[in-house]
XYZ file of C-alpha atoms in Angstrom:
465
model
C 2.615 -7.249 -18.340
C -1.071 -7.732 -19.088
C -4.144 -5.623 -18.305
C -7.609 -7.213 -18.343
C -10.883 -5.309 -17.999
C -13.479 -7.210 -15.973
C -15.894 -4.358 -15.267
C -16.797 -0.806 -16.321
C -15.959 -1.939 -19.864
C -18.261 -0.111 -22.291
C -20.540 0.577 -19.329
C -20.356 2.880 -16.306
C -20.455 0.384 -13.476
C -18.646 -2.565 -11.876
C -15.095 -1.146 -12.040
C -12.482 -3.968 -12.079
C -9.146 -3.880 -13.909
C -6.588 -6.656 -13.411
C -2.847 -6.064 -13.942
C -0.773 -9.252 -14.226
C 3.029 -9.076 -14.173
C 5.321 -11.568 -15.880
C 6.118 -13.106 -12.485
C 2.346 -13.732 -12.030
C 1.881 -11.010 -9.406
C -1.686 -9.752 -9.849
C -2.897 -6.263 -8.882
C -6.617 -5.578 -9.044
C -7.667 -1.953 -9.494
C -11.086 -1.531 -7.820
C -13.691 -4.227 -7.256
C -17.065 -2.618 -7.866
C -20.640 -3.816 -7.853
C -22.553 -3.730 -11.142
C -25.660 -1.574 -10.785
C -28.610 -0.595 -12.982
C -28.023 -3.067 -15.828
C -31.383 -4.790 -15.569
C -31.287 -8.580 -15.989
C -27.524 -8.537 -16.629
C -26.695 -7.155 -13.183
C -27.032 -10.347 -11.161
C -24.920 -12.486 -13.487
C -22.136 -9.903 -13.721
C -21.933 -9.651 -9.917
C -21.735 -13.401 -9.422
C -18.830 -14.056 -11.791
C -15.539 -12.145 -11.708
C -13.910 -13.543 -14.841
C -10.745 -14.314 -12.851
C -9.722 -16.306 -9.749
C -9.938 -14.082 -6.616
C -7.522 -16.372 -4.735
C -4.771 -15.576 -7.263
C -4.981 -11.785 -6.823
C -1.935 -10.537 -4.896
C -2.980 -6.970 -4.039
C -5.937 -4.669 -4.484
C -5.765 -0.906 -4.968
C -9.012 0.994 -4.413
C -9.577 4.401 -6.010
C -12.589 5.449 -3.918
C -15.574 4.276 -1.915
C -18.507 4.457 -4.324
C -20.251 1.071 -4.439
C -19.623 0.634 -8.177
C -15.902 0.709 -7.310
C -15.745 -1.065 -3.921
C -19.046 -2.955 -3.609
C -17.777 -6.453 -4.517
C -14.741 -6.418 -2.223
C -16.413 -8.665 0.378
C -17.410 -11.122 -2.363
C -13.785 -11.166 -3.540
C -12.650 -11.947 0.011
C -15.341 -14.600 0.460
C -14.015 -16.316 -2.684
C -10.430 -16.448 -1.494
C -8.675 -13.080 -1.849
C -6.273 -12.679 1.090
C -4.084 -9.759 -0.006
C -3.891 -6.200 1.252
C -6.402 -3.554 0.093
C -4.733 -0.155 -0.350
C -6.718 3.090 -0.190
C -6.729 6.578 1.345
C -7.809 7.113 4.996
C -11.189 8.659 4.103
C -11.934 5.856 1.634
C -11.499 3.286 4.389
C -13.850 5.250 6.670
C -16.514 5.424 3.952
C -16.111 1.772 2.937
C -16.886 0.662 6.480
C -20.349 2.246 6.456
C -21.144 1.591 2.787
C -20.163 -2.082 2.737
C -21.931 -2.890 6.012
C -25.045 -1.208 4.619
C -24.707 -3.138 1.344
C -24.434 -6.464 3.201
C -27.519 -5.619 5.241
C -29.557 -4.775 2.143
C -28.491 -7.943 0.321
C -29.335 -10.122 3.314
C -32.761 -8.495 3.633
C -33.416 -8.831 -0.111
C -32.492 -12.542 -0.016
C -34.759 -13.150 2.970
C -37.646 -11.385 1.216
C -37.120 -13.354 -2.012
C -36.994 -16.647 -0.115
C -40.443 -16.017 1.356
C -41.828 -16.312 -2.179
C -39.930 -19.471 -3.182
C -41.875 -22.271 -4.771
C -41.223 -25.831 -3.675
C -37.997 -27.179 -5.143
C -36.556 -23.769 -6.064
C -33.058 -22.974 -4.713
C -32.850 -20.406 -1.951
C -31.567 -16.916 -2.754
C -28.202 -16.122 -1.196
C -26.703 -12.655 -0.620
C -23.523 -11.854 -2.523
C -21.873 -11.447 0.885
C -22.669 -11.060 4.567
C -21.672 -8.738 7.394
C -19.057 -11.323 8.416
C -17.454 -11.053 4.956
C -17.398 -7.251 5.270
C -15.694 -7.366 8.670
C -13.020 -9.726 7.269
C -12.555 -7.392 4.301
C -12.030 -4.367 6.543
C -9.244 -6.268 8.325
C -7.327 -6.375 5.029
C -7.402 -2.588 4.443
C -4.097 -0.683 4.486
C -4.183 3.117 4.500
C -1.864 5.132 2.233
C -1.924 8.974 2.350
C -1.970 11.167 -0.741
C 1.308 12.189 -2.399
C 3.550 9.540 -0.835
C 5.396 6.679 -2.528
C 4.486 3.350 -0.923
C 6.169 0.038 -1.733
C 3.441 -2.603 -1.976
C 5.695 -5.222 -3.593
C 9.435 -5.526 -4.355
C 8.597 -4.595 -7.959
C 5.680 -2.190 -7.428
C 5.434 1.325 -5.929
C 2.045 2.958 -5.313
C 1.308 6.695 -5.299
C -2.090 8.359 -4.764
C -3.062 11.833 -5.988
C -6.352 13.584 -5.209
C -8.958 12.920 -7.923
C -11.438 15.511 -6.559
C -14.444 13.191 -7.065
C -15.613 12.438 -3.505
C -13.930 12.595 -0.106
C -10.924 10.257 -0.247
C -11.049 9.667 -4.010
C -7.671 9.062 -5.628
C -6.021 8.586 -8.971
C -3.774 5.525 -8.744
C -0.188 5.596 -10.021
C 1.854 2.388 -10.152
C 5.562 2.229 -10.926
C 6.258 -1.344 -11.993
C 9.755 -2.753 -12.507
C 9.792 -5.497 -15.103
C 12.685 -6.847 -17.200
C 14.924 -4.098 -15.810
C 12.593 -1.335 -17.005
C 10.217 0.941 -15.101
C 6.633 1.042 -16.390
C 4.377 3.864 -15.171
C 0.673 3.007 -15.130
C -2.035 5.504 -14.091
C -5.643 4.621 -13.292
C -7.804 7.719 -12.948
C -10.540 6.201 -10.785
C -13.359 8.720 -11.196
C -12.234 12.257 -12.029
C -13.957 15.143 -10.265
C -14.655 18.628 -11.493
C -12.409 21.660 -11.524
C -14.140 24.296 -9.411
C -16.253 21.815 -7.426
C -18.540 23.296 -4.760
C -16.827 21.419 -1.921
C -13.681 19.614 -2.941
C -10.240 20.518 -4.211
C -9.636 20.164 -7.938
C -7.965 16.998 -9.282
C -4.183 17.039 -8.972
C -1.750 16.823 -11.851
C 0.351 13.674 -12.012
C 3.691 12.498 -13.435
C 4.125 11.228 -16.964
C 2.596 7.801 -17.531
C 3.328 5.109 -20.105
C -0.188 3.677 -19.869
C -3.373 5.411 -18.703
C -6.737 3.905 -17.752
C -9.230 6.769 -17.597
C -12.954 7.053 -16.899
C -15.173 8.533 -19.596
C -18.634 8.902 -18.049
C -19.237 12.358 -19.544
C -16.775 12.065 -22.410
C -19.237 13.631 -24.846
C -20.765 16.298 -22.582
C -20.188 19.701 -21.069
C -21.818 20.502 -17.715
C -23.409 23.788 -18.683
C -26.482 24.976 -16.807
C -28.181 28.321 -17.370
C -27.286 29.614 -13.895
C -25.529 28.707 -10.668
C -26.722 25.600 -8.806
C -28.255 27.700 -6.020
C -30.362 29.702 -8.491
C -31.700 26.529 -10.120
C -32.494 24.922 -6.766
C -34.283 28.072 -5.602
C -36.389 28.243 -8.773
C -37.396 24.560 -8.593
C -38.203 24.614 -4.865
C -40.204 27.846 -5.078
C -42.180 26.745 -8.134
C -42.915 23.279 -6.713
C -43.316 23.881 -2.972
C -44.488 27.515 -2.748
C -46.519 27.946 -5.945
C -47.854 24.411 -6.576
C -47.759 23.246 -2.917
C -45.989 20.050 -3.982
C -42.918 18.037 -3.086
C -39.431 17.995 -4.601
C -37.992 14.461 -4.578
C -34.215 14.311 -5.155
C -32.552 10.913 -5.703
C -28.993 11.494 -4.488
C -26.041 9.276 -3.697
C -25.382 9.125 0.049
C -21.720 9.970 -0.518
C -20.890 13.181 -2.358
C -24.088 14.392 -3.955
C -26.109 14.628 -0.733
C -23.389 16.667 0.981
C -23.076 18.992 -2.023
C -26.831 19.588 -1.959
C -26.762 20.370 1.760
C -23.853 22.767 1.257
C -25.707 24.583 -1.555
C -28.907 24.843 0.511
C -26.901 26.090 3.495
C -25.298 28.737 1.259
C -28.782 29.836 0.206
C -29.742 30.294 3.858
C -26.599 32.362 4.510
C -27.696 34.663 1.653
C -31.302 34.820 2.867
C -32.529 32.960 -0.240
C -33.630 29.598 1.181
C -37.366 28.929 0.630
C -39.175 28.431 3.946
C -40.202 24.767 3.702
C -39.193 21.552 5.451
C -36.094 19.734 4.154
C -35.574 16.016 4.800
C -32.588 13.772 4.202
C -34.178 10.328 4.226
C -31.106 8.124 4.395
C -29.325 6.942 7.559
C -26.288 6.261 5.374
C -26.186 9.911 4.268
C -25.985 11.029 7.886
C -23.006 8.739 8.496
C -21.313 9.814 5.256
C -21.769 13.478 6.180
C -20.012 12.804 9.488
C -17.098 11.169 7.628
C -16.762 14.261 5.433
C -16.765 16.491 8.532
C -13.915 14.367 9.934
C -11.751 15.007 6.836
C -11.798 18.819 6.385
C -8.456 18.623 4.559
C -10.369 17.736 1.356
C -12.277 21.044 1.256
C -11.348 23.727 -1.255
C -10.401 27.263 -0.203
C -13.906 28.632 -0.799
C -15.396 26.178 1.703
C -12.689 26.988 4.235
C -13.652 30.665 3.992
C -17.324 29.834 4.616
C -16.318 27.767 7.665
C -14.883 30.924 9.252
C -18.445 32.267 9.613
C -20.450 29.015 9.708
C -19.354 26.153 11.935
C -21.628 23.575 10.290
C -21.742 23.951 6.506
C -24.234 21.070 6.120
C -26.974 22.350 8.480
C -29.672 24.994 8.028
C -33.156 25.938 9.203
C -35.810 23.338 8.411
C -33.386 20.419 7.884
C -34.119 17.037 9.444
C -32.348 13.703 8.974
C -34.766 10.769 8.826
C -33.423 7.516 10.254
C -36.270 5.127 11.094
C -38.438 3.314 8.542
C -41.528 4.579 10.380
C -40.474 8.222 9.947
C -39.734 7.576 6.269
C -43.174 6.063 5.673
C -44.797 8.994 7.502
C -43.362 11.395 4.886
C -45.500 9.735 2.213
C -48.633 10.353 4.271
C -47.794 14.008 4.866
C -49.273 16.232 2.155
C -47.397 19.375 3.160
C -44.855 20.841 0.680
C -41.273 19.729 1.343
C -37.966 18.709 -0.186
C -36.897 15.055 0.248
C -33.308 14.050 -0.517
C -32.988 10.269 -0.508
C -30.734 7.532 -1.903
C -30.027 5.878 -4.237
C -28.806 8.351 -6.826
C -30.013 6.326 -9.830
C -33.271 5.444 -7.992
C -32.461 1.753 -8.328
C -32.987 0.940 -4.654
C -33.523 2.386 -1.218
C -36.215 4.646 0.191
C -36.266 7.066 -2.736
C -38.167 4.542 -4.871
C -41.045 4.672 -2.388
C -41.052 8.479 -2.496
C -41.033 8.428 -6.301
C -43.904 5.910 -6.389
C -45.989 8.086 -4.077
C -45.350 11.352 -5.918
C -44.662 10.629 -9.584
C -48.278 10.690 -10.775
C -49.125 14.134 -9.359
C -48.424 17.202 -11.492
C -47.680 19.439 -8.521
C -44.527 17.438 -7.649
C -41.010 17.466 -9.118
C -38.442 14.656 -9.402
C -35.016 16.296 -9.598
C -31.907 14.373 -10.789
C -28.560 15.727 -9.685
C -26.022 13.229 -10.989
C -25.263 10.582 -13.593
C -28.020 8.045 -14.288
C -27.292 4.824 -16.169
C -29.793 4.776 -19.083
C -31.387 1.490 -17.945
C -31.881 2.705 -14.360
C -35.156 4.261 -13.149
C -33.526 7.700 -13.010
C -32.176 7.201 -16.528
C -35.608 6.257 -17.857
C -37.164 9.332 -16.270
C -34.484 11.592 -17.722
C -35.077 10.043 -21.152
C -38.705 11.176 -20.973
C -40.373 7.796 -20.427
C -44.088 8.413 -19.745
C -44.666 5.282 -17.686
C -42.358 3.423 -15.286
C -42.520 0.082 -13.467
C -42.265 0.300 -9.671
C -42.970 -2.392 -7.105
C -44.836 -4.599 -9.557
C -46.998 -1.871 -11.058
C -46.935 0.704 -13.857
C -47.055 4.378 -12.851
C -47.781 7.306 -15.176
C -45.082 9.980 -15.125
C -47.057 13.177 -14.488
C -44.698 15.017 -12.110
C -42.116 17.415 -13.557
C -38.774 15.729 -14.297
C -35.820 18.105 -13.913
C -32.044 17.761 -13.740
C -29.007 19.771 -12.703
C -26.220 18.189 -14.732
C -23.564 20.479 -13.301
C -23.952 18.746 -9.930
C -22.397 15.548 -11.251
C -19.278 14.486 -9.348
C -17.795 13.350 -12.682
C -15.872 15.788 -14.802
C -17.110 16.546 -18.309
C -14.838 16.056 -21.304
C -13.086 19.382 -20.750
C -12.355 18.389 -17.131
C -11.044 15.012 -18.308
C -8.819 16.664 -20.897
C -7.537 19.083 -18.241
C -6.800 16.089 -15.996
C -4.589 14.728 -18.793
C -3.081 18.100 -19.705
C 0.170 17.423 -17.824
C 0.863 14.409 -20.035
C 2.963 14.397 -23.191
C 0.615 12.487 -25.537
C 3.503 11.135 -27.606
C 4.880 9.357 -24.511
C 1.586 7.647 -23.608
C 1.847 4.250 -25.324
C -1.797 3.305 -24.776
C -4.797 5.060 -23.253
C -7.711 2.841 -22.207
C -11.224 4.255 -21.831
C -13.382 2.718 -19.090
C -16.459 3.644 -17.054
C -18.528 5.003 -19.922
C -21.211 4.066 -22.435
C -19.677 2.900 -25.728
C -21.224 5.678 -27.836
C -19.915 8.280 -25.381
C -16.460 6.690 -25.366
C -16.249 6.873 -29.148
C -16.870 10.624 -29.002
C -14.321 11.069 -26.212
C -11.753 9.020 -28.146
C -12.007 11.587 -30.962
C -11.432 14.452 -28.474
C -8.348 12.617 -27.194
C -6.952 12.010 -30.667
C -7.431 15.694 -31.446
C -5.172 16.349 -28.419
C -2.482 14.017 -29.757
C -3.300 10.751 -27.954
C -3.158 8.381 -30.903
C -3.415 4.917 -29.347
C -6.842 5.113 -27.662
C -8.482 1.781 -26.841
C -12.054 1.014 -25.701
C -11.901 -2.451 -24.047
C -14.753 -4.933 -24.075
C -15.834 -6.878 -20.975
C -13.090 -9.391 -19.969
C -10.789 -8.256 -22.801
C -7.066 -8.601 -22.036
C -4.145 -6.633 -23.493
C -0.420 -7.350 -23.501
C 1.469 -4.090 -22.872
């Protein structure tokens, strides 16, 4: 058996890991879009490093675009196999992939308006038609059930606690009369998350592929999330009469923010200003989460006994139309604007940042991971000037972050996720979905716990196991 790493290798995006059996059966784990890598992004998204038509099956860990966003491209290039995922992941993929196709089509049309004579036309990575074909190939598998996807391969999902529907993938592969147990973590959530259940333990594995986004960090903030939000909103909106702009992923982070703000209202602590969610996709994703209450932890279920809608509170408005979104930039009144994307690499939030970043009364608040080369990453690094829409803007607004709101576990969470494993029985442990310097630190933590054969694959590197 071979494992090749065609994405999220020494970087945090573009998850793609290809398992090839001796009989040439190929199982692809995730098929994510590369995001936030500057000039490298386009090239990485246009070339897989393998033949999509030869892939037999695809197993999807969860619906974030850096894990599912190239599925329609894979289908357009010849993949005809089944795509296995949890029920909630399928629901989220429908809205996220259709939105992605729409954005790419619009971006291509805009670029083609500026073409010089003789230049080739820009083409989207995929279209809505490709997405609809992709959705036809989805097969739903519930958590905690063995499912035979091939005569030699059994699939089992456990809850990864990252976003609604997220799963750790466990494959039992029969080869040469022996059973090989392979686990792919997907993205690992946090123990004690505001909304979701904690990641589940899982059976002993021979080989583990694990994410390492925060493999060198601990999510320690000075106080609870609600206290930090209250302090930032009061200081910005009440004292300075400014705006708080929050880049937030439509799936996961936005809902966690709304839940925290709702909890503040229940306690009588919510500052009296207007709150906007400027993302049609966030509204749809919130509805998906409401339709899967089984993912909530016990604390949320207790709140639901006294509050029927845990994502709604006084002063909240969802913005859907472009006209309404533009109107926010012309409104000088204090407010909080939550808008995608989370790394500020696209979407409406870039317009809000452009219009507010050079005014000291405003705050840009990051609430999740930001790839260092992304706009959010540059702001977090303290860059004093940023390039937006063809122009440099001075960074005068306050730049704040709440690291504990990340949907990714820190290194203690990741070690707890692996705590049910006997390190001496894990033949190889592969680190993916992390920056190389971070992975090197995490590898040391793992070796201190007894995992001796820790590997950090390079892009397109293949291993015989």
